[in-house]
Short mmCIF file of C-alpha atoms in Angstrom, two decimals:
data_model
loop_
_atom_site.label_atom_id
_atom_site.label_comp_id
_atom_site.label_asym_id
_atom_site.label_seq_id
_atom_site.Cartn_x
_atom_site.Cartn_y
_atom_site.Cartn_z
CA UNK A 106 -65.25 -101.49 30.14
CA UNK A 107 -68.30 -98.92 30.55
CA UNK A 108 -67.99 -96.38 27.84
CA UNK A 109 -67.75 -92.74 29.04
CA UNK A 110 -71.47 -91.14 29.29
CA UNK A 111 -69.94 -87.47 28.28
CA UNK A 112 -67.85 -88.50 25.59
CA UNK A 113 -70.17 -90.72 24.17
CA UNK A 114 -72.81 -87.99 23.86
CA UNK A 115 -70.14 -85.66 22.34
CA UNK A 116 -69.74 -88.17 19.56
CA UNK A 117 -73.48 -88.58 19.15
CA UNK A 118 -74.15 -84.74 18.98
CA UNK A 119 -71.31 -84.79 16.12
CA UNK A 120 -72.81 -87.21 14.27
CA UNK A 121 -76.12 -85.65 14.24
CA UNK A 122 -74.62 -82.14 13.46
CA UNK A 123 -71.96 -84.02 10.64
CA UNK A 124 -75.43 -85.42 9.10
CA UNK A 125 -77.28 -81.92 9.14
CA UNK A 126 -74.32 -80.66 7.84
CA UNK A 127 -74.45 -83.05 4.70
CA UNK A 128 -78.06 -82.97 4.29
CA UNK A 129 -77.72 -79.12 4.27
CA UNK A 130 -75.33 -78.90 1.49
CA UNK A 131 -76.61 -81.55 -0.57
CA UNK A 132 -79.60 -79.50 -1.70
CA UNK A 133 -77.34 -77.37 -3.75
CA UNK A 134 -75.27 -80.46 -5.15
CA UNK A 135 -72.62 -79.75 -2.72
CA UNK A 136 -71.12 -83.09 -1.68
CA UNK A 137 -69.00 -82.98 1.46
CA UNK A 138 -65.93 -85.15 0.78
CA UNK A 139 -67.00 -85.93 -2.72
CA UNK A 140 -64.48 -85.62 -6.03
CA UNK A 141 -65.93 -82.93 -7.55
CA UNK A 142 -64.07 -79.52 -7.59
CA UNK A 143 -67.07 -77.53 -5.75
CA UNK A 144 -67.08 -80.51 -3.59
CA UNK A 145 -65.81 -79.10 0.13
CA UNK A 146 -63.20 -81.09 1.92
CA UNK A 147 -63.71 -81.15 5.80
CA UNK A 148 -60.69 -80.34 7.29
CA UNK A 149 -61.80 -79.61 10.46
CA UNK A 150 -64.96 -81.81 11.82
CA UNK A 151 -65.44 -78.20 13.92
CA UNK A 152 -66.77 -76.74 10.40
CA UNK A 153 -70.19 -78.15 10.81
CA UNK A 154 -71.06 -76.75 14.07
CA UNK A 155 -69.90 -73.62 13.03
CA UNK A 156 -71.61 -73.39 10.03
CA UNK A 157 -74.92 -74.58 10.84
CA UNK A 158 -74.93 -71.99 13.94
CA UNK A 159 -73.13 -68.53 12.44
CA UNK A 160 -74.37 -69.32 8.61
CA UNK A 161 -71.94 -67.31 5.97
CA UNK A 162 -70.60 -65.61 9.31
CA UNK A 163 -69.16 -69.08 10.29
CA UNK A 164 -68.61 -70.43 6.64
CA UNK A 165 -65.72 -67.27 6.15
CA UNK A 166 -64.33 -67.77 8.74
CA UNK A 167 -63.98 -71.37 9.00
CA UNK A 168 -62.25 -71.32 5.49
CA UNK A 169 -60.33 -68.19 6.98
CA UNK A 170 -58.91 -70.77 9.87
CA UNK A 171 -58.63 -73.50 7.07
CA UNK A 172 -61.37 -75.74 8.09
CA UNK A 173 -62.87 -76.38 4.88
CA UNK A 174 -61.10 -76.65 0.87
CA UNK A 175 -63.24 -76.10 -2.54
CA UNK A 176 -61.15 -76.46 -5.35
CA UNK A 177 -63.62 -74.14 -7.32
CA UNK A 178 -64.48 -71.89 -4.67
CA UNK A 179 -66.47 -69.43 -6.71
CA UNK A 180 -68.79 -72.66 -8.22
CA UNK A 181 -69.40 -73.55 -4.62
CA UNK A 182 -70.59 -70.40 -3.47
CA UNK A 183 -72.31 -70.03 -6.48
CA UNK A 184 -74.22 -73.24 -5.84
CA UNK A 185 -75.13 -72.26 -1.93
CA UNK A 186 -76.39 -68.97 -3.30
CA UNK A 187 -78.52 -70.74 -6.23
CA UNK A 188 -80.20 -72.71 -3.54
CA UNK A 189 -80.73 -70.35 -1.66
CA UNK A 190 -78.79 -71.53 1.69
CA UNK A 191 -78.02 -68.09 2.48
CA UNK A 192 -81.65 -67.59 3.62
CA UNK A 193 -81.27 -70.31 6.23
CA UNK A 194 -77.51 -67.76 7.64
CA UNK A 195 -80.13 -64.89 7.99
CA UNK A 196 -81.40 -66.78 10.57
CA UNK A 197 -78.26 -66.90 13.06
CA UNK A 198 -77.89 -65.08 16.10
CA UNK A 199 -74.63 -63.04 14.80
CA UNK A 200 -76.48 -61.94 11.51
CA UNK A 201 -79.73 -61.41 13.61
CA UNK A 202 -77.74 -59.49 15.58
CA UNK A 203 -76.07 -57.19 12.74
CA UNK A 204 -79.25 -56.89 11.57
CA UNK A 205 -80.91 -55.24 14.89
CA UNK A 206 -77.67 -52.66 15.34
CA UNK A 207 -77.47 -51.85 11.35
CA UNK A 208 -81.46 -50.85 12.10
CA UNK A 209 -81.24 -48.55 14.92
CA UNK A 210 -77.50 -47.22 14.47
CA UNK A 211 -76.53 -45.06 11.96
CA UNK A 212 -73.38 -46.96 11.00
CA UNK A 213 -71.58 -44.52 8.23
CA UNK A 214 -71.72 -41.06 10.36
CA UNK A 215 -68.99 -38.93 9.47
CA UNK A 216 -67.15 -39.95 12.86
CA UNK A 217 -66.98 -43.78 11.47
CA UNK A 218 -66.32 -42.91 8.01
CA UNK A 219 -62.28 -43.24 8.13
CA UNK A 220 -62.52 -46.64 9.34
CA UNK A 221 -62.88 -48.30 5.83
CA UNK A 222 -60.31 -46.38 4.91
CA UNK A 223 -57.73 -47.52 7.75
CA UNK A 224 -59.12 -50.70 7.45
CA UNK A 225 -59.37 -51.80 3.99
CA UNK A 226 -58.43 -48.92 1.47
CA UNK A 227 -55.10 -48.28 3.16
CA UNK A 228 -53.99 -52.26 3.65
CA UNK A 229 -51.20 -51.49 1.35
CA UNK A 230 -51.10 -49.87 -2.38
CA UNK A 231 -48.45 -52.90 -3.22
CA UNK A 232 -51.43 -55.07 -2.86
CA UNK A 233 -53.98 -52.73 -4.65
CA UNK A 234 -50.98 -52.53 -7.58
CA UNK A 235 -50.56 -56.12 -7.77
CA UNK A 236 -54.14 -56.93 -8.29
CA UNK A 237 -55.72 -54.03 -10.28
CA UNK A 238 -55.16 -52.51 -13.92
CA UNK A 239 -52.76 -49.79 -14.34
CA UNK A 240 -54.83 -47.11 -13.10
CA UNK A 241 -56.09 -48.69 -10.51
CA UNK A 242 -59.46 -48.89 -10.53
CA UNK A 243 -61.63 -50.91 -7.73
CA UNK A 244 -64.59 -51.46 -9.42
CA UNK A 245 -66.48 -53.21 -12.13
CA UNK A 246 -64.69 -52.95 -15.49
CA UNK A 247 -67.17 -53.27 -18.48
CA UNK A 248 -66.30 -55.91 -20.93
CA UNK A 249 -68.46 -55.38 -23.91
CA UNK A 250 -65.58 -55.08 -26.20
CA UNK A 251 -62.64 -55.85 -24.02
CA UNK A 252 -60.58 -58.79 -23.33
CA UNK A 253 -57.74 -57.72 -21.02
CA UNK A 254 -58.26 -56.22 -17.38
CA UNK A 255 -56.80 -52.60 -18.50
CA UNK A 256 -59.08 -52.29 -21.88
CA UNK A 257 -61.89 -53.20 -20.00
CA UNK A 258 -61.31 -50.15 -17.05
CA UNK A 259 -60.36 -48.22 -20.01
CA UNK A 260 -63.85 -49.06 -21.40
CA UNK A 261 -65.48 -48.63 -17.94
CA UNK A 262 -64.38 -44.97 -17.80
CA UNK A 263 -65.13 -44.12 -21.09
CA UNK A 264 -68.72 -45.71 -21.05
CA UNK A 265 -69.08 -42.96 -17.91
CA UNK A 266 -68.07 -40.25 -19.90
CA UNK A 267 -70.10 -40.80 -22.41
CA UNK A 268 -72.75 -41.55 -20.00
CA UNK A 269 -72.25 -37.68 -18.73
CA UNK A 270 -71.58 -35.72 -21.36
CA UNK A 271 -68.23 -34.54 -20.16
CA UNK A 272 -66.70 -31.66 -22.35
CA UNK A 273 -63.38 -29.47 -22.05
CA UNK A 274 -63.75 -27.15 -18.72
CA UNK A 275 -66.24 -28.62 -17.36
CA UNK A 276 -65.93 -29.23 -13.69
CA UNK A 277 -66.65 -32.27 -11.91
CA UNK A 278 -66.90 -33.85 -8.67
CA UNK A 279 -65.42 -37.44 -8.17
CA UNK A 280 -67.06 -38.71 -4.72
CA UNK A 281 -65.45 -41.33 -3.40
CA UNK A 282 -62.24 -40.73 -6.40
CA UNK A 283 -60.16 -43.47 -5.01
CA UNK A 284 -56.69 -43.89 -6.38
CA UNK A 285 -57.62 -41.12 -8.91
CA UNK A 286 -58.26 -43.41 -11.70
CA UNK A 287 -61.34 -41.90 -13.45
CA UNK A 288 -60.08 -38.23 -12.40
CA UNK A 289 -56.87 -38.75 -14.15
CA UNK A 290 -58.08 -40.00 -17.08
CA UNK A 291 -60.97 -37.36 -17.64
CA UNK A 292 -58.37 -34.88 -17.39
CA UNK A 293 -56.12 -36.28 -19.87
CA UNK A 294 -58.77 -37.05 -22.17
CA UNK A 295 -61.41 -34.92 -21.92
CA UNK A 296 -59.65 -31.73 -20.50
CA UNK A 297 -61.99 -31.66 -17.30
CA UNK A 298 -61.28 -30.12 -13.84
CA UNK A 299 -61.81 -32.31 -11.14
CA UNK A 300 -61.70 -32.52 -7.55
CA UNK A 301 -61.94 -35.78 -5.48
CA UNK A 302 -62.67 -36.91 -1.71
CA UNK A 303 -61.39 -40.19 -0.29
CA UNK A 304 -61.31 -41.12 3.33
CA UNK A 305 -58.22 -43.18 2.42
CA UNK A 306 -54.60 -41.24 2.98
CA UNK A 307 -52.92 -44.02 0.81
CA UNK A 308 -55.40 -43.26 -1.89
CA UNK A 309 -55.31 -39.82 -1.45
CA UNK A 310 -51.08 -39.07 -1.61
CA UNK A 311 -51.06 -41.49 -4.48
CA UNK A 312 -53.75 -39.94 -6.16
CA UNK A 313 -51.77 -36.68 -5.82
CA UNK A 314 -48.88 -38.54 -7.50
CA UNK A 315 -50.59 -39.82 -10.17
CA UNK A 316 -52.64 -36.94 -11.14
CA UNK A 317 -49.86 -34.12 -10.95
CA UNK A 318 -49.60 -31.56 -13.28
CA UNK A 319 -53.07 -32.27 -13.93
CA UNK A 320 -56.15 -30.04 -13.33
CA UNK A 321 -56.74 -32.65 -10.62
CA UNK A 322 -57.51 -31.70 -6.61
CA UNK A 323 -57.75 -34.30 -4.24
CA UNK A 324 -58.83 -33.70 -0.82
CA UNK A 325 -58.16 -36.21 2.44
CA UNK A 326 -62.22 -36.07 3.55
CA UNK A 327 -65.81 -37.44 3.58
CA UNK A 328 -67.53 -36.51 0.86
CA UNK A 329 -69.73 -35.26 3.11
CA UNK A 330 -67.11 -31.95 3.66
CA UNK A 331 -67.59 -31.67 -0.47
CA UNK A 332 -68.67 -27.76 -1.31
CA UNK A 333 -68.85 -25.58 -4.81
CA UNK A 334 -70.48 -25.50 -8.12
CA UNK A 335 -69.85 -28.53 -10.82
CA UNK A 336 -71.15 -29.65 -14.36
CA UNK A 337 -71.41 -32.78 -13.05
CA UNK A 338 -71.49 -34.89 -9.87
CA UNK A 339 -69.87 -38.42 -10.26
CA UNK A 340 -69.45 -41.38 -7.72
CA UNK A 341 -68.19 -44.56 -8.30
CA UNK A 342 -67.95 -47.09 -5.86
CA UNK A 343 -68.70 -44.49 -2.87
CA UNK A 344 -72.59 -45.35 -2.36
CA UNK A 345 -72.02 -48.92 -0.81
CA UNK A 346 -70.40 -46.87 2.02
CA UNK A 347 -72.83 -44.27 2.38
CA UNK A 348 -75.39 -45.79 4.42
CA UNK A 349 -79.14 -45.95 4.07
CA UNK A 350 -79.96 -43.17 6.98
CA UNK A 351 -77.69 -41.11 4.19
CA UNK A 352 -79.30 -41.77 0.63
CA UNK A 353 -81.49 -38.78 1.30
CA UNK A 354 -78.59 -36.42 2.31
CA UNK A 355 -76.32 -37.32 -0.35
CA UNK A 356 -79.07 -36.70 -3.05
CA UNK A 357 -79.47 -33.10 -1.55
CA UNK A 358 -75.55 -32.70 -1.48
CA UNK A 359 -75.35 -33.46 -5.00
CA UNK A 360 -78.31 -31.03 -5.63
CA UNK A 361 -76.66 -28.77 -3.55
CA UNK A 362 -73.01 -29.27 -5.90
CA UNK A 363 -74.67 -29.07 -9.35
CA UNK A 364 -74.50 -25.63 -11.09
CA UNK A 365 -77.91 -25.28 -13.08
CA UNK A 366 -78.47 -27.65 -15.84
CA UNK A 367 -76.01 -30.06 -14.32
CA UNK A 368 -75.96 -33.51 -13.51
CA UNK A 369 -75.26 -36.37 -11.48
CA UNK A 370 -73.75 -39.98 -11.60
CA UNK A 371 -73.48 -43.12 -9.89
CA UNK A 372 -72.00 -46.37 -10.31
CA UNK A 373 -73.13 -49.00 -7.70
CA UNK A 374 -73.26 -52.37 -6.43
CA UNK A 375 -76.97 -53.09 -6.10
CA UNK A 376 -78.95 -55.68 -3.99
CA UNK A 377 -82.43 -57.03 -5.02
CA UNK A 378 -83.91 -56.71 -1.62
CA UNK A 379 -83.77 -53.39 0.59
CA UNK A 380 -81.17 -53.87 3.45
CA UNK A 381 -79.52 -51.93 6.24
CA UNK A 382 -76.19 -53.99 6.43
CA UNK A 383 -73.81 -55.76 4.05
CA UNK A 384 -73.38 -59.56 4.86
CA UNK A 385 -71.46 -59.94 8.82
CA UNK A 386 -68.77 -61.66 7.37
CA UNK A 387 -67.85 -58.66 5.39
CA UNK A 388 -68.61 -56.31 7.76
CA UNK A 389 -66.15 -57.93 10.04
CA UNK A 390 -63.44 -58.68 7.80
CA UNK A 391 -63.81 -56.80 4.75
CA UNK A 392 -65.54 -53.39 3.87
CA UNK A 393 -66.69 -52.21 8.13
CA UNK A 394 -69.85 -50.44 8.13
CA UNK A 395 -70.92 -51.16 4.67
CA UNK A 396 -74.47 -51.94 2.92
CA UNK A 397 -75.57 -52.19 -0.72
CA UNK A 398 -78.30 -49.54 -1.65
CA UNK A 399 -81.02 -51.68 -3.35
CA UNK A 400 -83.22 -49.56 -6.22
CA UNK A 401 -86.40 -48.79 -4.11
CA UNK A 402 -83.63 -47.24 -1.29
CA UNK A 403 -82.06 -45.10 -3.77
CA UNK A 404 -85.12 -44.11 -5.92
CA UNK A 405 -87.08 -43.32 -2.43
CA UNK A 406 -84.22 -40.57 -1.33
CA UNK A 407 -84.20 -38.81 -5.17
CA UNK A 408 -88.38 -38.25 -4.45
CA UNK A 409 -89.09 -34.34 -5.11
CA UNK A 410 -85.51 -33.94 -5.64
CA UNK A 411 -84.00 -35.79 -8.55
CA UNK A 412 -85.02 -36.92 -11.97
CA UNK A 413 -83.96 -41.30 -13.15
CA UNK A 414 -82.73 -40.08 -16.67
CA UNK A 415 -80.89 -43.50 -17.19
CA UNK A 416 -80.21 -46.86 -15.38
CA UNK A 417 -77.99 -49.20 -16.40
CA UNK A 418 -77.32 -53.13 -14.85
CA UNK A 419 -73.95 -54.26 -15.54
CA UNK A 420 -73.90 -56.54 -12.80
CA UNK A 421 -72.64 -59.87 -14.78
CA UNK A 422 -69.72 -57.49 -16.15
CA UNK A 423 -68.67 -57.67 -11.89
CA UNK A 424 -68.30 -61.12 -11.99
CA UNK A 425 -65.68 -61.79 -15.16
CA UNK A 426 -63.80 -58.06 -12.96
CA UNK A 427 -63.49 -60.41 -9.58
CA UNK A 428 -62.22 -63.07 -11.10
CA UNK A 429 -59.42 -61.38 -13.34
CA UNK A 430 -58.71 -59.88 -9.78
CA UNK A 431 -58.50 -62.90 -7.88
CA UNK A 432 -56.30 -64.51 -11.03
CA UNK A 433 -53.51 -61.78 -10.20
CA UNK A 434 -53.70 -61.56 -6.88
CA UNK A 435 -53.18 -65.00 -6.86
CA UNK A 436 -50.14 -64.91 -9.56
CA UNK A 437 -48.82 -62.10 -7.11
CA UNK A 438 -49.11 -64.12 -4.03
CA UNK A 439 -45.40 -65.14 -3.71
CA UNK A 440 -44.02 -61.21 -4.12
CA UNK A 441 -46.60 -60.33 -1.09
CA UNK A 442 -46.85 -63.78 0.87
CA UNK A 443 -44.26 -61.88 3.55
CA UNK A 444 -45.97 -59.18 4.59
CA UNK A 445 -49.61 -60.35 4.39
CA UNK A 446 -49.36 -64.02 5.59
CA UNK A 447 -51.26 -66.86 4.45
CA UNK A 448 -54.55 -66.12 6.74
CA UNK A 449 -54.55 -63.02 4.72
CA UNK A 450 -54.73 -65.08 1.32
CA UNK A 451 -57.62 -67.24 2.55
CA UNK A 452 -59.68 -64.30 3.73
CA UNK A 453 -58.74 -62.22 0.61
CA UNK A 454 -59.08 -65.28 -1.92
CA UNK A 455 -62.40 -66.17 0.20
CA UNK A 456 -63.73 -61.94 -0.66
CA UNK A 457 -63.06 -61.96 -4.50
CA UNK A 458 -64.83 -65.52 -5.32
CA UNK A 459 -67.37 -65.19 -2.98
CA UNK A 460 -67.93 -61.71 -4.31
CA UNK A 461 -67.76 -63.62 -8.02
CA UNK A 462 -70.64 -65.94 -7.05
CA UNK A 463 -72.75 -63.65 -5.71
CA UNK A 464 -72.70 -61.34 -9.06
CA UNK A 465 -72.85 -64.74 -11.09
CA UNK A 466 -76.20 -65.82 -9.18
CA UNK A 467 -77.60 -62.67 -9.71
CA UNK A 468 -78.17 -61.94 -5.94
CA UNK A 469 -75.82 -59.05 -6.54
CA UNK A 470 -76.36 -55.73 -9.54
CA UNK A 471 -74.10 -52.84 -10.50
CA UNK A 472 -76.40 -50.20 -11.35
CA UNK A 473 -74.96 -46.92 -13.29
CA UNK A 474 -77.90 -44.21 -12.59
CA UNK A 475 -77.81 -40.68 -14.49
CA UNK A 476 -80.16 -38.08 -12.57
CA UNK A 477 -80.71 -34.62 -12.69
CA UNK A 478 -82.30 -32.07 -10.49
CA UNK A 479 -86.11 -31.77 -11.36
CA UNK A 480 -86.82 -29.47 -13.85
CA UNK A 481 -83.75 -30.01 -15.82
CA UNK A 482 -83.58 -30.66 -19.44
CA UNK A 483 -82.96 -33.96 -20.16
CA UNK A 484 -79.34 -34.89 -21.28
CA UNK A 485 -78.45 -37.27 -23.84
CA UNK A 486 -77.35 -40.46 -22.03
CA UNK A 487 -75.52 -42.19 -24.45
CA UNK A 488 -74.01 -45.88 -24.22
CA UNK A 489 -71.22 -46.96 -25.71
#
């Protein structure tokens, strides 16, 4: 019996694409099918053509739809990063294409800046709860002396207040304030006035909640809409949203905030390279409209304006935060399994260790900056 011609090309073009596939992910020591645990099992034989064409675009989202397994996902995606296979996903038409529009658009106007909120920040506080330390904080703890999730937020916030100075009465504004996790606590412990933006309403009412009673205002807006005099000018976690067509403006809003001899703050993930969008995978799925300021971005929009008093890498500190995330959201999975669904856990396991690996191969920073307008004395930016 004569073989058919179309099928029989089918399963040629497979096996070519299977082999490229393999050959691929051998050169970082990435065995598909082997017995290691950052070995990937092939669930789906659809998972090489998808890779090799959409890059990390494809990769997510083929473990997303349960194509591929790692038993050590983090090591795996450490591995790719470490030889460098994300260079070769630059090179696909979708991240091509994110590329162009990240470019020309201006992707964080105030118009688009709710939909991170809505999209990711307001997914549900039981989530946020079950995954974070007690005062919710979503970003890198510091572990320098700290063993458990909540000592090491604890230590986080205190490094930053050390970092500024902060005194009784002073007032300060928290960009970006989240849950209300660093206002709260430099009320209670330092006796400072603060007032905080967040595009997120679930942050923002629980914020509220936590912080009553509290010299504490939050406010439901950009931080764009921010206005007044402060001490001091903090943001933590709120630049990877601004957007490079808005370094400059945010350096003259926090010039425009600071009462004289005052001072500004941020604490940022930080890229080695200067981009205009965050990776397409998390774009799509994770944190819309995002991008990671790299130095020469943020140092170029404080020119004539602001004064580097202090920079600080903490970046491996981001790695050992991810995975204490992903270890209770993943103890926490059977209390929230109803309502999120197990595509959910894939894509949010797939975030937090992919995250991990990228801080662990160094391809990722979190930089804590202290800057002042020029002219001003310089303060004493002390580390704990």
């Amino acid at each position: 019996m004569l073989s058919n011609p179309a099928q029989a090309l089918k399963t040629t073009v497979t096996s070519k694409l299977e082999q490229l596939s393999h050959d691929v992910f051998a050169r970082a020591g990435i065995e598909l099918g082997g017995s290691a645990p950052h070995d990937i099992e092939v669930v789906d034989r659809r998972f090489h053509a998808r890779v090799l064409r959409d890059g990390s675009l494809g990769l997510g989202e083929a473990y997303v739809e349960g194509w591929w397994e790692s038993r050590a996902l983090d090591v795996t995606i450490t591995r790719m990063l470490d030889a460098r296979l994300d260079e070769r996903g630059k090179k696909s038409v979708a991240a091509a294409a994110h590329a162009a529009l990240t470019r020309i658009v201006n992707m964080q106007t105030v118009r688009r800046a709710f939909e991170v909120g809505e999209r990711h920040y307001d997914i549900g506080n039981d989530l946020y709860e079950a995954m974070l330390d007690a005062r919710l904080l979503y970003t890198c703890a510091y572990w320098q002396r700290a063993d458990t999730l909540d000592d090491a937020q604890v230590a986080k916030l205190e490094l930053v207040c050390q970092k500024i100075g902060l005194e009784r009465g002073m007032k300060v504004l928290d960009l970006g304030c989240g849950w209300g996790g660093f206002a709260r606590y430099a009320a209670e412990t330092y006796g400072a006035e603060v007032t905080g933006y967040t595009v997120s309403s679930e942050q923002a009412d629980l914020a509220r909640e936590r912080c009553a009673g509290l010299p504490v205002t939050i406010f439901l807006e950009d931080y764009r809409q921010a206005h007044g005099q402060f001490d001091r000018v903090v943001s933590i976690g709120l630049m990877e949203h601004v957007g490079y067509k808005n370094y400059r403006g945010y350096m003259e809003l926090a010039e425009r905030c600071l009462a004289p001899g005052g001072f500004g703050f941020v604490h940022t993930i930080g890229g080695n390279e200067s981009r205009t969008g965050v990776e397409p995978w998390f774009d799509r799925y994770i944190f819309p409209n995002a991008v990671i300021p790299s130095m020469a971005q943020l140092s170029r929009a404080m020119e004539k304006r602001m004064v580097i008093e202090d920079l600080h890498n903490i970046g491996p500190h981001y790695d050992r935060t991810l995975m204490a995330w992903n270890e209770r959201f993943e103890a926490a999975w059977p209390k929230l399994a109803p309502k999120y669904g197990e595509r959910f856990r894939r894509m949010w396991r797939f975030y937090l260790l992919a995250s991990a690996a990228a801080f662990r191969a160094r391809h990722l920073q979190l930089f804590q900056l202290v800057f002042t307008p020029m002219g001003t004395k310089q303060p004493d930016c002390r580390k704990s």
